[in-house]
CSV table of C-alpha atoms in Angstrom, one decimal:
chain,number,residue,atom,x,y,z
A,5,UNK,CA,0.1,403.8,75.5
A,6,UNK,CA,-2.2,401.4,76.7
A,7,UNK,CA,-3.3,400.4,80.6
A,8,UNK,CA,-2.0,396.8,81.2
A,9,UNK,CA,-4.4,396.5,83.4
A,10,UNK,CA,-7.4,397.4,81.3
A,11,UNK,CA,-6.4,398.4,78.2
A,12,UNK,CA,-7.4,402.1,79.0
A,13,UNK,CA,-5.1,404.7,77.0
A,14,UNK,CA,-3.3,406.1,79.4
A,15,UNK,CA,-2.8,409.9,80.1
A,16,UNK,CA,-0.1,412.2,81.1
A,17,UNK,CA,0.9,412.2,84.9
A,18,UNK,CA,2.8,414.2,87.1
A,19,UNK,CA,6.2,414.3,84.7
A,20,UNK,CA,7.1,413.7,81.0
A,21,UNK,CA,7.8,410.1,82.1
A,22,UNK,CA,4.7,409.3,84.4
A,23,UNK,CA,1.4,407.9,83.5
A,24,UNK,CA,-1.9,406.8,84.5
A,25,UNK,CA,-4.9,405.2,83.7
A,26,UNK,CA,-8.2,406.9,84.7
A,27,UNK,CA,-10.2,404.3,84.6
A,28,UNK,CA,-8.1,401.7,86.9
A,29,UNK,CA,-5.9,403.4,88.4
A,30,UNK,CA,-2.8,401.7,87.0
A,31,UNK,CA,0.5,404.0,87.1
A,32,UNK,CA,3.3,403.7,84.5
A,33,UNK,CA,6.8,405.0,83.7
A,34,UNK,CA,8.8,405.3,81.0
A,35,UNK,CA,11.8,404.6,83.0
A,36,UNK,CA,15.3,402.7,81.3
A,37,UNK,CA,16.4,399.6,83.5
A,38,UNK,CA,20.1,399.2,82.9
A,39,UNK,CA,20.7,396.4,85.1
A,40,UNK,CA,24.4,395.8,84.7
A,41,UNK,CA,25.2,398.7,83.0
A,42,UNK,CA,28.7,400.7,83.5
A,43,UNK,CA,27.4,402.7,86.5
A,44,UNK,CA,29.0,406.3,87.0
A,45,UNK,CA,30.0,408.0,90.2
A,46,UNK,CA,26.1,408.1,91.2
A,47,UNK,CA,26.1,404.4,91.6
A,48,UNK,CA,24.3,402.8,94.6
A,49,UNK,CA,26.4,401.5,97.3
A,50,UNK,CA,25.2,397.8,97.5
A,51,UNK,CA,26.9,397.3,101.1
A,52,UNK,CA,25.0,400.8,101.6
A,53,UNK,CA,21.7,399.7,100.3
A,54,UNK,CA,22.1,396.2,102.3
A,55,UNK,CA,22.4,398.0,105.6
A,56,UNK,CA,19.7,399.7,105.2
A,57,UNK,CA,17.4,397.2,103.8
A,58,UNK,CA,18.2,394.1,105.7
A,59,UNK,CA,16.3,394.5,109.1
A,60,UNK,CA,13.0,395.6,107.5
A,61,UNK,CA,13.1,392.9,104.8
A,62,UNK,CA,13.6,389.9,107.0
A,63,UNK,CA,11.3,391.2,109.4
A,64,UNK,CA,8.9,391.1,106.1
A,65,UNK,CA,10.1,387.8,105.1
A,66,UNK,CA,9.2,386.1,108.0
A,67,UNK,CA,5.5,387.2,107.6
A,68,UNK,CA,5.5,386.3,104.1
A,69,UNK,CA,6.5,383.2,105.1
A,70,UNK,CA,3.8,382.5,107.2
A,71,UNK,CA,1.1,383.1,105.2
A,72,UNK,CA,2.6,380.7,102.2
A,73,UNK,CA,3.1,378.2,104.4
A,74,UNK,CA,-0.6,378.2,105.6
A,75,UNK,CA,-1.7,379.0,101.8
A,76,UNK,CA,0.6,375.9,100.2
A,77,UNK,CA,-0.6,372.9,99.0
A,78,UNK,CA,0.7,370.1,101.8
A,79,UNK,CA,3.2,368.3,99.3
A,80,UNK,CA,4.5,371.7,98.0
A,81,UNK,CA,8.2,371.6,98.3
A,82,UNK,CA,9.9,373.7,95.3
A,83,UNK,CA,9.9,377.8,95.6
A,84,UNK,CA,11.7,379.9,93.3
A,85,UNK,CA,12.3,383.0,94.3
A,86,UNK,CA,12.6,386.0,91.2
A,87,UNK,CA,15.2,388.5,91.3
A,88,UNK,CA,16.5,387.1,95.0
A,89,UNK,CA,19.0,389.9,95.9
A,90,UNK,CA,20.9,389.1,98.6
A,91,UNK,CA,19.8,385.6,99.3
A,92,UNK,CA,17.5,387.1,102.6
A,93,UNK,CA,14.0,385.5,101.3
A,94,UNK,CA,16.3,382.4,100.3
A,95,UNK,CA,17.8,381.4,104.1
A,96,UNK,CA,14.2,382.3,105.6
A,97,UNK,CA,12.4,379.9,103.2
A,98,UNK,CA,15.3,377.2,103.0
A,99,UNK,CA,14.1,375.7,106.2
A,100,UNK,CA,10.3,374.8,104.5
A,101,UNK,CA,11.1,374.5,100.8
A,102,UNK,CA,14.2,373.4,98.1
A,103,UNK,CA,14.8,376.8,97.4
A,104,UNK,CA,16.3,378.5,93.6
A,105,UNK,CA,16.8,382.1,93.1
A,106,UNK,CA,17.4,384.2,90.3
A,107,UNK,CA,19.2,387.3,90.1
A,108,UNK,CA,19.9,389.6,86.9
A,109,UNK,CA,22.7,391.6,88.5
A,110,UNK,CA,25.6,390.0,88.6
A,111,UNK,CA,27.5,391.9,91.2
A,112,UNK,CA,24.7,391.5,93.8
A,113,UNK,CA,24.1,387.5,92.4
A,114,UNK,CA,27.6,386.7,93.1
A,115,UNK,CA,28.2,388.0,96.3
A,116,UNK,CA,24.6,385.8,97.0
A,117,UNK,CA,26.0,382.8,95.9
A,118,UNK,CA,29.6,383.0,97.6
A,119,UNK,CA,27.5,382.7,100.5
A,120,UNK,CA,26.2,378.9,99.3
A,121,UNK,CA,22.8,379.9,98.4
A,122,UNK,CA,21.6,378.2,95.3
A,123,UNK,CA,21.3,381.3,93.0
A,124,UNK,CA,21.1,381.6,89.1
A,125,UNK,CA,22.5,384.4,86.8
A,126,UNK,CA,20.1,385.8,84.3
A,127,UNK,CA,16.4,387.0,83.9
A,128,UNK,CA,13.1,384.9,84.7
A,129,UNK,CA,12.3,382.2,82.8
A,130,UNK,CA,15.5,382.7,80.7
A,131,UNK,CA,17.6,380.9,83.5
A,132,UNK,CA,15.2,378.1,83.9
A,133,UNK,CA,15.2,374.5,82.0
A,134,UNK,CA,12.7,374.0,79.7
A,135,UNK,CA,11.0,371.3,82.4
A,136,UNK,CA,11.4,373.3,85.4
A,137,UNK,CA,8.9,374.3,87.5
A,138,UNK,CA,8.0,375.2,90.9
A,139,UNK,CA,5.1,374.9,93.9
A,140,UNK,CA,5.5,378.8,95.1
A,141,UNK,CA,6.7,382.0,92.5
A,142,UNK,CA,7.8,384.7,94.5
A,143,UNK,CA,8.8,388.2,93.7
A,144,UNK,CA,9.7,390.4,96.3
A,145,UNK,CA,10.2,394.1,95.4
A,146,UNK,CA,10.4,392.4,91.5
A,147,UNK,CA,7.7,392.7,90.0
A,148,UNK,CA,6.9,396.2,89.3
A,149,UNK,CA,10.7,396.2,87.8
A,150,UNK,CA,9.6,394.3,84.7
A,151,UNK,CA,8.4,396.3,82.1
A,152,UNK,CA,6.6,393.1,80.4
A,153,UNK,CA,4.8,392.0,83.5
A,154,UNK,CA,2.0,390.1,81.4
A,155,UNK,CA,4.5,387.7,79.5
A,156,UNK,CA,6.3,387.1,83.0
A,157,UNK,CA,3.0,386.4,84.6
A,158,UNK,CA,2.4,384.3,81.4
A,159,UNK,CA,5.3,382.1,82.2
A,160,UNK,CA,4.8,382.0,86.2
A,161,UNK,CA,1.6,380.2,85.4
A,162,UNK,CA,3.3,377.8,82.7
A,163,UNK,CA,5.7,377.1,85.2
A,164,UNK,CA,3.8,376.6,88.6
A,165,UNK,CA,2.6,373.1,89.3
A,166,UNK,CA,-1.5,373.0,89.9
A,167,UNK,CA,-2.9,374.8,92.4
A,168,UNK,CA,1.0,376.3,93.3
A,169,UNK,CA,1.1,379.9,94.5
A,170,UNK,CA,2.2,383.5,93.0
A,171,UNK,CA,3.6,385.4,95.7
A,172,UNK,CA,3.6,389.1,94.8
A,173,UNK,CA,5.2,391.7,96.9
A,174,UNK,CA,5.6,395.0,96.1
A,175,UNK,CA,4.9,399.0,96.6
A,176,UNK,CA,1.1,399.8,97.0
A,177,UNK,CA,-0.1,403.4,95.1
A,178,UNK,CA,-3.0,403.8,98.0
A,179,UNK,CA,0.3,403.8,100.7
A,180,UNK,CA,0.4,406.5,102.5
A,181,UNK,CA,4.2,408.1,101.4
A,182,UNK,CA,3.3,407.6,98.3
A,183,UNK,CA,0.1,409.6,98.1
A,184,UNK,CA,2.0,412.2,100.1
A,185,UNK,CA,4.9,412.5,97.1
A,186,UNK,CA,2.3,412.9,94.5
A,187,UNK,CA,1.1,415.6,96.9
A,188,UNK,CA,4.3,417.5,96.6
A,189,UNK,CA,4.9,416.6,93.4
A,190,UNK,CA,1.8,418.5,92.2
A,191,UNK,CA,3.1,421.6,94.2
A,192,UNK,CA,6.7,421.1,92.2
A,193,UNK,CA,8.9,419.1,94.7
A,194,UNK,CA,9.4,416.0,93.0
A,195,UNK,CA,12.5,414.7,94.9
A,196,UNK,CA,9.7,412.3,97.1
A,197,UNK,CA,8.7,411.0,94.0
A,198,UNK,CA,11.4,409.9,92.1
A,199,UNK,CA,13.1,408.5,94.8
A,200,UNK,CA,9.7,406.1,95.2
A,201,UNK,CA,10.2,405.5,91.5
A,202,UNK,CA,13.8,404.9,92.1
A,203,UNK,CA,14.2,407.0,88.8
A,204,UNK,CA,17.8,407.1,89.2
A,205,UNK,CA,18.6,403.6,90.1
A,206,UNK,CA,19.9,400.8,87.5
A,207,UNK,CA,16.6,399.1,88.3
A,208,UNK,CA,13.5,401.6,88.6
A,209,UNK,CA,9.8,400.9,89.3
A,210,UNK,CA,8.0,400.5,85.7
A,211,UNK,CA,4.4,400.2,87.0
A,212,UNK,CA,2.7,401.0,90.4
A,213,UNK,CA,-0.6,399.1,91.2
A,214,UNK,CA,-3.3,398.9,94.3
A,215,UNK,CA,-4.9,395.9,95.6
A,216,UNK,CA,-7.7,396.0,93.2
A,217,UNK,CA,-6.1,396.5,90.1
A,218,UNK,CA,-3.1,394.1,90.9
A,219,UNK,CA,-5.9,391.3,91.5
A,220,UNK,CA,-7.6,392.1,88.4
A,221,UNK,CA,-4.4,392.3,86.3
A,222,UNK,CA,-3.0,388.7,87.5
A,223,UNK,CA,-6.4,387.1,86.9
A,224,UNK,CA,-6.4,387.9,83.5
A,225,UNK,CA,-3.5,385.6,83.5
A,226,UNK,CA,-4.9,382.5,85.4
A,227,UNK,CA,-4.9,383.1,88.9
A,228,UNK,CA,-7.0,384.0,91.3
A,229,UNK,CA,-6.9,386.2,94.9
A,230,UNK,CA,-6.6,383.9,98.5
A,231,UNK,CA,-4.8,386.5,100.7
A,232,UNK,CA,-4.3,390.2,100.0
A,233,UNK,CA,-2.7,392.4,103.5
A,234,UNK,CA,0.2,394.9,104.0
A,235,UNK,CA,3.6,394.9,105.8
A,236,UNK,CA,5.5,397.4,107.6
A,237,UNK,CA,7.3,400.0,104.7
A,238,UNK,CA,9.8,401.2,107.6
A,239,UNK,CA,11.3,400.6,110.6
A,240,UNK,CA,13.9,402.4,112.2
A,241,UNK,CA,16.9,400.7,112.4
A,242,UNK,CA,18.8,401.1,108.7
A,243,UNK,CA,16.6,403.8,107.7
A,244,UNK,CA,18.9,406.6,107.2
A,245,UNK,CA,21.0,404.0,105.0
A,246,UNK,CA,17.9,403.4,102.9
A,247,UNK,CA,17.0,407.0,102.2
A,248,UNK,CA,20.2,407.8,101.1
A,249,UNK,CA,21.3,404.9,99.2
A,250,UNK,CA,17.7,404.9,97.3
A,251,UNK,CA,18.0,408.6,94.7
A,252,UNK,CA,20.3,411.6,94.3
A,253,UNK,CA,20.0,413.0,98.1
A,254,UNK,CA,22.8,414.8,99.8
A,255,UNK,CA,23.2,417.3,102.5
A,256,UNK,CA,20.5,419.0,104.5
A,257,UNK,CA,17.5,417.5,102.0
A,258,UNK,CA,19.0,414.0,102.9
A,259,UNK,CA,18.9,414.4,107.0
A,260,UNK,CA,15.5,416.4,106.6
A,261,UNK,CA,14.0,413.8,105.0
A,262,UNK,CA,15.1,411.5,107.4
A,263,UNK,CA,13.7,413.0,110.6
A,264,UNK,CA,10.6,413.4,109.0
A,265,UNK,CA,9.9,409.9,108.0
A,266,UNK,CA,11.6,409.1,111.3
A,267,UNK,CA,9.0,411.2,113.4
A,268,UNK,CA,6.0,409.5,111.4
A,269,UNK,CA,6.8,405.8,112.2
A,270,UNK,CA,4.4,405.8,115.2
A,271,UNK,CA,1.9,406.9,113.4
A,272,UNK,CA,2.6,404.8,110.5
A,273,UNK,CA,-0.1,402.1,111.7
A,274,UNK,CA,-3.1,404.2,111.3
A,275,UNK,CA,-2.8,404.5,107.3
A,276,UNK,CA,-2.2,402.0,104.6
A,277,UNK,CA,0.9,401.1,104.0
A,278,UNK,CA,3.3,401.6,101.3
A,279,UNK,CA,4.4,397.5,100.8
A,280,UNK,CA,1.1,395.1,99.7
A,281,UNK,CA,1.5,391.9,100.0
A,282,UNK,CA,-0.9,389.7,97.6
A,283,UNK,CA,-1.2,385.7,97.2
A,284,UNK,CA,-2.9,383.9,94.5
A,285,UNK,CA,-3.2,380.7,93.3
A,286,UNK,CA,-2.6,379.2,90.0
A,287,UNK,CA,-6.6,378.4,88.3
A,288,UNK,CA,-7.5,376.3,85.6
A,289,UNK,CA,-10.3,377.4,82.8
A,290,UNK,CA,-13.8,377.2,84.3
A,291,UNK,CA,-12.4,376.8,88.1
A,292,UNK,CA,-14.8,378.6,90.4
A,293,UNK,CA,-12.5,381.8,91.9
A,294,UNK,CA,-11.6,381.1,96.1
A,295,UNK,CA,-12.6,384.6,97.9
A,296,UNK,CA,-9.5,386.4,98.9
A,297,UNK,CA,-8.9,386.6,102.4
């Protein structure tokens, strides 16, 4: 299997379903998405998993926010935002921008919309019109879902209007919890990293990039860098929720687990983070690259 970053063949990782290129430092996993699937007993509590997700994401949200807002052009006005969950990103950005999301599990896209969010069932750009298209493209925790991520970066740029903005959010390889996992992983206790993977989950993580090789990925497909930073991977508040709603933990592993990552929140600041946050802007041929700030 090849890099889709570089084109590198890629060699074995730390399991039978892990990969990685040596030249870029792309990750990859051969990991099912059964989005909408029957789910078993094992399933993930979604009023769970909202508990323990909300505080840190709108916290997140807000940031992101920011930034596109300073980044946009000044008549920008449509954002879509790509696998929207539960509508958080949505009521943020509703105050700036005529807002659309898109959500390919039903259960969670339902309970979205009941709330009078303008959500759309279905899979990016499926659930678009032919003539749609949009000022901002934002994917938050998304984008290393999609196991083609160069045909959906293909239609973000078909779709954006010129100069509009690819927002990318999503897990960093160079954080620090996930260098720690491949750590124990190495030294056979792999439970860290699965549960980063979300190996057990309907959706799992398909690739796992850093700042460089994300930039030089998505400007093989037309865009180019104008803000690359981090956000906050934890806060207290919801965290127990999270660990145990995200992988097969139970019992003494679960509340270990949790006082650990508990005890190294102050400390947090003082290594990258395990969320990157990446901007970029949609190019024409021959347009001289902006410097990413």
């Amino acid at each position: 299997m090849q890099c889709v970053v570089c084109s590198t063949p890629q060699s074995q990782g730390l399991t039978d379903w892990h990969t990685c290129c040596t030249a870029c430092g792309y990750e990859g996993a051969a990991l099912a998405v059964k989005i909408n699937a029957q789910r078993d007993g094992a399933a993930v509590d979604e009023l769970e998993r909202e508990v323990g997700l909300k505080s840190l994401r709108q916290e997140n949200f807000r940031d992101i926010l920011h930034v596109v807002r300073k980044h946009a052009q000044p008549q920008a006005r449509r954002l879509l935002d790509v696998g929207c969950a539960h509508g958080w990103f949505l009521e943020t950005a509703k105050e700036y921008f005529d807002v659309l999301g898109i959500e390919p599990d039903a259960v969670v896209g339902n309970r979205t919309a009941s709330r009078g969010l303008p959500v759309r069932p279905g899979y990016f750009p499926d659930a678009l019109a032919p003539d749609e298209s949009f000022d901002v493209i934002v994917f938050n925790d998304v984008i290393e879902h999609i196991p083609d991520i160069a045909a959906a970066l293909d239609a973000c740029h078909a779709r954006l209007s010129e100069n509009g903005l690819l927002v990318l959010n999503l897990p960093n390889s160079r954080g620090f919890f996930y260098r720690l996992s491949t750590i124990f992983a190495r030294l056979g206790w792999h439970n860290p990293f699965n549960r980063l993977w979300q190996k057990d989950l309907p959706s799992p993580h398909v690739h796992y990039f850093n700042p460089r090789n994300l930039r030089l990925l998505v400007a093989r497909h037309g865009f180019a860098g104008v803000y690359s930073g981090q956000l906050p991977s934890l806060r207290a508040k919801g965290l127990f929720e999270r660990i145990r709603c995200t992988g097969d933990i139970s019992g003494l592993s679960l509340y270990l687990q949790y006082l650990a990552v508990l005890c190294s929140i102050p400390v947090l600041s003082a290594f990258p983070s395990d969320i990157m946050f990446c901007v970029f802007r949609k190019t024409n041929p021959g347009e001289a690259l902006p410097v990413m700030k």
